[in-house]
Short mmCIF file of C-alpha atoms in Angstrom, two decimals:
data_model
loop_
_atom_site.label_atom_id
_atom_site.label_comp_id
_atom_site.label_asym_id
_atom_site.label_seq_id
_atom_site.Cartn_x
_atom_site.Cartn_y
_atom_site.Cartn_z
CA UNK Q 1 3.99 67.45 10.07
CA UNK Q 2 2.02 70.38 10.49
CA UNK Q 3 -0.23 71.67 7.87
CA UNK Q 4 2.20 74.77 7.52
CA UNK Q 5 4.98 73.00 7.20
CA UNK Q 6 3.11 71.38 4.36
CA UNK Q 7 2.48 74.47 2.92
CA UNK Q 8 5.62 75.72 3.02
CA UNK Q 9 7.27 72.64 0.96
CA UNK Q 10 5.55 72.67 -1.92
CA UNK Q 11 4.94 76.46 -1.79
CA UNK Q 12 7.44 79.13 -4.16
CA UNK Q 13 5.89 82.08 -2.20
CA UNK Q 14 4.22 83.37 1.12
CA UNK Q 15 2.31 85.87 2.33
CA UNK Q 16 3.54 88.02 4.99
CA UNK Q 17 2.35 91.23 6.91
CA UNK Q 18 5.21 94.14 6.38
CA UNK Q 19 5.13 98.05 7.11
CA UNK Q 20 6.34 99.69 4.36
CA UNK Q 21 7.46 103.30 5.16
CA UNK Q 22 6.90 106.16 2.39
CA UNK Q 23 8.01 109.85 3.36
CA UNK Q 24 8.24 109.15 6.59
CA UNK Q 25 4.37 107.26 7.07
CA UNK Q 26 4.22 103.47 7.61
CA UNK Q 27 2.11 101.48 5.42
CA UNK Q 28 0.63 98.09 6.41
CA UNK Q 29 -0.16 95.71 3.76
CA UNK Q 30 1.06 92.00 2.67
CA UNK Q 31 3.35 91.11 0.52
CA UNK Q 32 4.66 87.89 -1.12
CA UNK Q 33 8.45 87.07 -0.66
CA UNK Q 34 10.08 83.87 -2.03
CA UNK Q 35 10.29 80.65 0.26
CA UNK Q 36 13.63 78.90 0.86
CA UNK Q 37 13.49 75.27 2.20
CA UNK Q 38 16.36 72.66 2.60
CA UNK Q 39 17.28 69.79 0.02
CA UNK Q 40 19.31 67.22 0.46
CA UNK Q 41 20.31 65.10 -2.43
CA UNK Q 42 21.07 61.40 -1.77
CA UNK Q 43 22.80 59.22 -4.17
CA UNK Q 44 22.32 55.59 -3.59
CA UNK Q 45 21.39 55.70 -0.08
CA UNK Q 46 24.43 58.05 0.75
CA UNK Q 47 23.89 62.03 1.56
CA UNK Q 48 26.05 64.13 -0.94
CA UNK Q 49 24.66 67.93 -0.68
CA UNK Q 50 22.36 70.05 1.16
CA UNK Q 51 21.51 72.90 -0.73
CA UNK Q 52 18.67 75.79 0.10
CA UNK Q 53 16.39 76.11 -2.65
CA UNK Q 54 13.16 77.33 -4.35
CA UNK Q 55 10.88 73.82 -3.62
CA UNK Q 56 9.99 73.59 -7.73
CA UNK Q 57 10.97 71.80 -10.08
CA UNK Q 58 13.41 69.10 -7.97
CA UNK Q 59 13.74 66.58 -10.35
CA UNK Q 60 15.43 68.69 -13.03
CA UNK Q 61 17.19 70.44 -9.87
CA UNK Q 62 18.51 66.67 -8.64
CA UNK Q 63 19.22 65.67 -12.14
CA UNK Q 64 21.11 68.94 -13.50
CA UNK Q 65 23.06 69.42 -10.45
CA UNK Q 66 24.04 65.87 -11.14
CA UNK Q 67 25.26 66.54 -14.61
CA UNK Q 68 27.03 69.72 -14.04
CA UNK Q 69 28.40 68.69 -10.87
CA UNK Q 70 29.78 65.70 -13.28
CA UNK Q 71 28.29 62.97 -11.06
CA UNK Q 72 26.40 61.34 -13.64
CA UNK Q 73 27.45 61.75 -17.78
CA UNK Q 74 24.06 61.27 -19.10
CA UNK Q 75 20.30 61.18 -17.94
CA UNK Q 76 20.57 56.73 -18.00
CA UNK Q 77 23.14 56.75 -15.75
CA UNK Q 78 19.95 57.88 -13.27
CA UNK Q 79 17.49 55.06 -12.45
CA UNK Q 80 15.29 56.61 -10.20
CA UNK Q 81 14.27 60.15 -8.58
CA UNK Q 82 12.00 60.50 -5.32
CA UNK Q 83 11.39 62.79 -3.31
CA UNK Q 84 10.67 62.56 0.51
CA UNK Q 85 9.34 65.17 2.50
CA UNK Q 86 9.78 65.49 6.34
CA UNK Q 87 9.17 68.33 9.07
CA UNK Q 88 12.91 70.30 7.89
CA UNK Q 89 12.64 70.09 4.34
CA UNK Q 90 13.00 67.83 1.44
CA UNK Q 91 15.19 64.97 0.60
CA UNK Q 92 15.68 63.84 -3.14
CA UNK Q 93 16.70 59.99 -3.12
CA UNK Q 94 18.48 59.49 -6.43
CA UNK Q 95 19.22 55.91 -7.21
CA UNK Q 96 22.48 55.68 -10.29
CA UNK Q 97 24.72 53.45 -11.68
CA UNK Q 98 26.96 51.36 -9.60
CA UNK Q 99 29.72 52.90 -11.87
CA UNK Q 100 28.79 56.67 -10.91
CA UNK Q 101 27.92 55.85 -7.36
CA UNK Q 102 31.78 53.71 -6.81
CA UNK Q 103 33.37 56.86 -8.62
CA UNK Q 104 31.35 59.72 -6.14
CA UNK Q 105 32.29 58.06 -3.22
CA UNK Q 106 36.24 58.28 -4.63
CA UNK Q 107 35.78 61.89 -4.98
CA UNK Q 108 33.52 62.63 -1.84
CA UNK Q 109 32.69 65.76 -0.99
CA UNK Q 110 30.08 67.42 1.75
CA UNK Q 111 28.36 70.63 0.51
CA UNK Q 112 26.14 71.86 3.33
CA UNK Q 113 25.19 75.47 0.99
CA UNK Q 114 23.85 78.64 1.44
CA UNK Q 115 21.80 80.06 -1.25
CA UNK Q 116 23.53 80.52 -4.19
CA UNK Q 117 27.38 79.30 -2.77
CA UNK Q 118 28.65 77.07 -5.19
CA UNK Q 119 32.22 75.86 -3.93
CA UNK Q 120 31.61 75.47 0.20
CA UNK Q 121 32.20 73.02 1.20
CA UNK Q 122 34.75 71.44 -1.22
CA UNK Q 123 37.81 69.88 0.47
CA UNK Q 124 40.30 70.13 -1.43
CA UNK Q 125 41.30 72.86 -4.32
CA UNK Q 126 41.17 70.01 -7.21
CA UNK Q 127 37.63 69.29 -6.28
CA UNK Q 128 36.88 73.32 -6.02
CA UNK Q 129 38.40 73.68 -9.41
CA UNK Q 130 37.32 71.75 -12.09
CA UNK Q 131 38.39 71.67 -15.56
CA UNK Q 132 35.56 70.54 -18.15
CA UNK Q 133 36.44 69.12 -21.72
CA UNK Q 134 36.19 72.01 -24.39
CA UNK Q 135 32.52 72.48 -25.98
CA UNK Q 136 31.54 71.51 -29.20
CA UNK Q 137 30.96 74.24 -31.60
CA UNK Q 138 27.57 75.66 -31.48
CA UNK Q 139 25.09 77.96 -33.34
CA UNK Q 140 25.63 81.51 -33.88
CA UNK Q 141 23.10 84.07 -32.54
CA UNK Q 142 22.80 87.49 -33.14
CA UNK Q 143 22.97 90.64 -30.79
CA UNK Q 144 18.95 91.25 -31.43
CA UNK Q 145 18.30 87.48 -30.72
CA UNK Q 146 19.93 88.10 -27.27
CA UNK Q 147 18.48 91.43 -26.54
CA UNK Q 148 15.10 89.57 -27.55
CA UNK Q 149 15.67 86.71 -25.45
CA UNK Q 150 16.37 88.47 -22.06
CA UNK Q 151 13.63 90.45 -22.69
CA UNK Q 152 11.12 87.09 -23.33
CA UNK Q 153 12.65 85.55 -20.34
CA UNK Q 154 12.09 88.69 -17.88
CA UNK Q 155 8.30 87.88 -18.89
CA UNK Q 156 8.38 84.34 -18.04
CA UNK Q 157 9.78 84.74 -14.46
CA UNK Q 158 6.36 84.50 -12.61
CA UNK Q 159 8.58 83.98 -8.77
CA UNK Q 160 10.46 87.03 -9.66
CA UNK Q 161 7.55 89.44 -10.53
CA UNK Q 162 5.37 88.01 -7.32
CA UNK Q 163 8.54 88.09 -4.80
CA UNK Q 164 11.63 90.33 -6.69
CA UNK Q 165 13.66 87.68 -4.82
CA UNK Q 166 14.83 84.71 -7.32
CA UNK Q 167 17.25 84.44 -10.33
CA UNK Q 168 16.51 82.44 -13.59
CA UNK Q 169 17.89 80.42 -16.31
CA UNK Q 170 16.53 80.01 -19.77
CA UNK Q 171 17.30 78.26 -23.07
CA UNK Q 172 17.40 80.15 -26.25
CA UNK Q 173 16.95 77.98 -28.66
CA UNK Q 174 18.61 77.82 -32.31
CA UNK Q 175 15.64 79.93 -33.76
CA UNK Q 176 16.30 82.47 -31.52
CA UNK Q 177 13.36 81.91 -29.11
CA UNK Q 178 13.01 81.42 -25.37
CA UNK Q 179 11.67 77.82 -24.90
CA UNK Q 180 12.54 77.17 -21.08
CA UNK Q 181 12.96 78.85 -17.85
CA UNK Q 182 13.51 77.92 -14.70
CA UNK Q 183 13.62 80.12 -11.35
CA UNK Q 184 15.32 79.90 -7.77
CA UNK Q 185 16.46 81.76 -4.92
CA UNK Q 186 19.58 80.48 -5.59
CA UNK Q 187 21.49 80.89 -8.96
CA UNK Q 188 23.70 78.17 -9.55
CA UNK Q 189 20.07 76.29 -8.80
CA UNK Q 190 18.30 77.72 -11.45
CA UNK Q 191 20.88 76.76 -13.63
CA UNK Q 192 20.96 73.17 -12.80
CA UNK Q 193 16.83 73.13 -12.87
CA UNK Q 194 17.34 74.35 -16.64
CA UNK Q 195 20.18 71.59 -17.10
CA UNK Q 196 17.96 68.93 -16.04
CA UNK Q 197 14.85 70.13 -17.83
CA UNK Q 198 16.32 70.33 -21.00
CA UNK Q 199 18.22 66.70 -20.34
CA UNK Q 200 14.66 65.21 -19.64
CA UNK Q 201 13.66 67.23 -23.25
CA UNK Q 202 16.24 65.52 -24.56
CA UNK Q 203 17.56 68.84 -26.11
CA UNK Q 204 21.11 69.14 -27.82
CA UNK Q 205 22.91 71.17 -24.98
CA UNK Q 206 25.39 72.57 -28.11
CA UNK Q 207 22.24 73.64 -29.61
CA UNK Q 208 21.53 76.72 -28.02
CA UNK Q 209 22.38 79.64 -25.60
CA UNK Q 210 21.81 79.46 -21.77
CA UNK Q 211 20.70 82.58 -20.54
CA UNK Q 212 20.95 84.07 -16.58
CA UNK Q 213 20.27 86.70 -14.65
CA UNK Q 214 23.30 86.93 -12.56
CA UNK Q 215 26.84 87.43 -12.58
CA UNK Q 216 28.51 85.11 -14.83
CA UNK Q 217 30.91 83.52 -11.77
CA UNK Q 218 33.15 80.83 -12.58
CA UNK Q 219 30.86 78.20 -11.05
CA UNK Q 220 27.96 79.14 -13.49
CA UNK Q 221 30.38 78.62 -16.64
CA UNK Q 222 32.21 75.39 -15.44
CA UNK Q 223 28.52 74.35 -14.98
CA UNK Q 224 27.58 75.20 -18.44
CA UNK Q 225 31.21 73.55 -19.88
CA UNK Q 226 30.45 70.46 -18.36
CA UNK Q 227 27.30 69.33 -19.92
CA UNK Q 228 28.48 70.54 -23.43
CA UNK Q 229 26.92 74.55 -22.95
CA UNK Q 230 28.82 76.62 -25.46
CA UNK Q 231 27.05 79.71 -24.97
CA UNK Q 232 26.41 81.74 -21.41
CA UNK Q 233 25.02 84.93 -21.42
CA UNK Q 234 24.47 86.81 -18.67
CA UNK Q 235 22.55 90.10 -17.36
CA UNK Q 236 25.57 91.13 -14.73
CA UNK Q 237 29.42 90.84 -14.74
CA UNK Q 238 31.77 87.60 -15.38
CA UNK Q 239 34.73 87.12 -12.77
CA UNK Q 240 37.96 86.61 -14.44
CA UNK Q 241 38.37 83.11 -13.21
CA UNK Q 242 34.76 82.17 -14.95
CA UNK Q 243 36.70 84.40 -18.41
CA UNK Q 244 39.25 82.16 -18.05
CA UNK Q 245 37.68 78.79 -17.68
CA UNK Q 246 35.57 79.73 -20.76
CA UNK Q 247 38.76 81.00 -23.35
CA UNK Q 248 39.67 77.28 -22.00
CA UNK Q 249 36.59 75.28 -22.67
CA UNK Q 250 35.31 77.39 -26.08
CA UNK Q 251 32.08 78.75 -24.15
CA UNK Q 252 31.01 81.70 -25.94
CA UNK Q 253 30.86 84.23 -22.47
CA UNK Q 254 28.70 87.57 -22.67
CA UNK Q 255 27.65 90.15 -20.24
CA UNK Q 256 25.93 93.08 -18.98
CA UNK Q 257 23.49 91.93 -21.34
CA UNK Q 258 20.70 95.73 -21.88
CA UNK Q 259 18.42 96.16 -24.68
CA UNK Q 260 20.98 97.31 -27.16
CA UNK Q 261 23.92 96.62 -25.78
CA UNK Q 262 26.27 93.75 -24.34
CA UNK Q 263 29.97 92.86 -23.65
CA UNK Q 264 31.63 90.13 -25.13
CA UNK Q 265 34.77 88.77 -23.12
CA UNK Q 266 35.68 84.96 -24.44
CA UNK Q 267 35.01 83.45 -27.34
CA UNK Q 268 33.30 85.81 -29.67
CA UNK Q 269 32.55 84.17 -32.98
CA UNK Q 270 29.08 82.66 -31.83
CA UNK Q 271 27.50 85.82 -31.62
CA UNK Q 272 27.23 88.20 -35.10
CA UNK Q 273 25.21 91.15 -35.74
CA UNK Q 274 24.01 89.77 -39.02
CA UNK Q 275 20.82 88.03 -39.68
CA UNK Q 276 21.43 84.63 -38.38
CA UNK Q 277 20.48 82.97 -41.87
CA UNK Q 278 23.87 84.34 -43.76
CA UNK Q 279 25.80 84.31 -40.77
CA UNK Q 280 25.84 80.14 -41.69
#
């Protein structure tokens, strides 16, 4: 492997020569844009997904896919993570229960991904459409806790200010405060890098709200269902299907999140404009 190649998997961002053009003069200069690299996830030996991601934070990317995907049902069921690098990208051998491992196999599936597509793949519509256990209840949050946390978040997305090119997840927590992000090119990644992080953390996924900066498709709430996530909020639209699958689950589903404004379309009674101490 070349020493570029080595660069480029364990690199977020590189730095490229572009002309940019201003009133009708071209400007030379570099600029940083986000890197993209190939992972394949292995379960026991056996290759299950391909996915092109952000090379950060694979472990909580291997092990949150693996929960939301419903591969795995808890963080024991997962005995060991490693990841190998070669010349085309990385692959993340994931060693699980016999149990798991029998019950993939029944229910195989090959997803060879673009950024960001959830569902390609899938054979058959059953395994395209999943349908998660209703949540748990959850905390209640208020409007200025949610303005607040979008606004801590934008801050902590250090890809997305150098390159303008990835989305993020992050976890509000009960107190109202941002206590994780995660970033990727792709969406649905970043969401399963904040799924595993917070699994590792051991955090309460009833506990608190999972914030993105995306559309709110139906992929991102069945996601968010699955590992017990009863409250998505998110910075574009929802699709109807994702509305759907969260009046059926209990997720609490928000969007167009601005500064001082939001819309809420399932599940409503999580989020109050009261102070979040007599809202109890």
């Amino acid at each position: 492997m070349s020493d570029d190649s080595t660069d480029v998997l364990h690199a977020t961002a590189a730095s490229v020569a572009v002309e940019k053009w201003r009133d009708g003069k071209p400007e030379r200069y570099r600029d940083s844009v986000a890197e993209e690299i190939p992972v394949a996830l292995e379960y026991n030996g056996i290759s299950h997904a391909v996915m092109m991601a952000s090379p950060a934070d694979l472990e909580d990317f291997a092990l949150g896919f693996s929960l939301s995907e419903g591969i795995l049902l808890n963080r024991s069921e997962l005995y060991e993570c490693e990841l190998v690098e070669n010349v085309d990208g990385i692959q993340v051998q994931l060693q699980v229960a016999t149990e798991r491992f029998v019950k993939l196999k029944e229910q195989r599936r090959n997803l060879t991904g673009r950024t960001g597509c959830g569902l390609c793949g899938a054979e058959t519509l059953q395994q395209a459409i999943r349908h998660p256990r209703p949540v748990q209840a959850g905390n209640r949050f208020t409007s200025a806790m949610l303005y607040a946390g979008f606004e801590a978040m934008l801050q902590l997305q250090t890809l997305q200010q150098e390159t303008g090119a990835t989305h993020a997840a992050g976890w509000l927590n009960a107190d109202g405060l941002v206590t994780l992000v995660r970033e990727d090119v792709g969406r649905h990644n970043a969401l399963d890098k904040l799924i595993g992080a917070l699994c590792m953390a051991g955090t309460d996924f009833s506990s608190g709200a999972a914030l993105i900066t995306s559309r709110a498709s139906y992929e991102m709430v069945q996601k968010a269902a699955t590992v017990g996530i009863g409250f998505v909020a998110a910075i574009s639209a929802p699709t109807a299907l994702a509305i759907r699958l969260a009046e059926q689950t209990g997720v609490t589903l928000a969007g167009f999140v601005r500064q001082h404004s939001h819309v809420v379309y399932a599940n409503g009674d999580r989020l109050t404009t009261v102070d979040a101490g007599s809202a109890t």
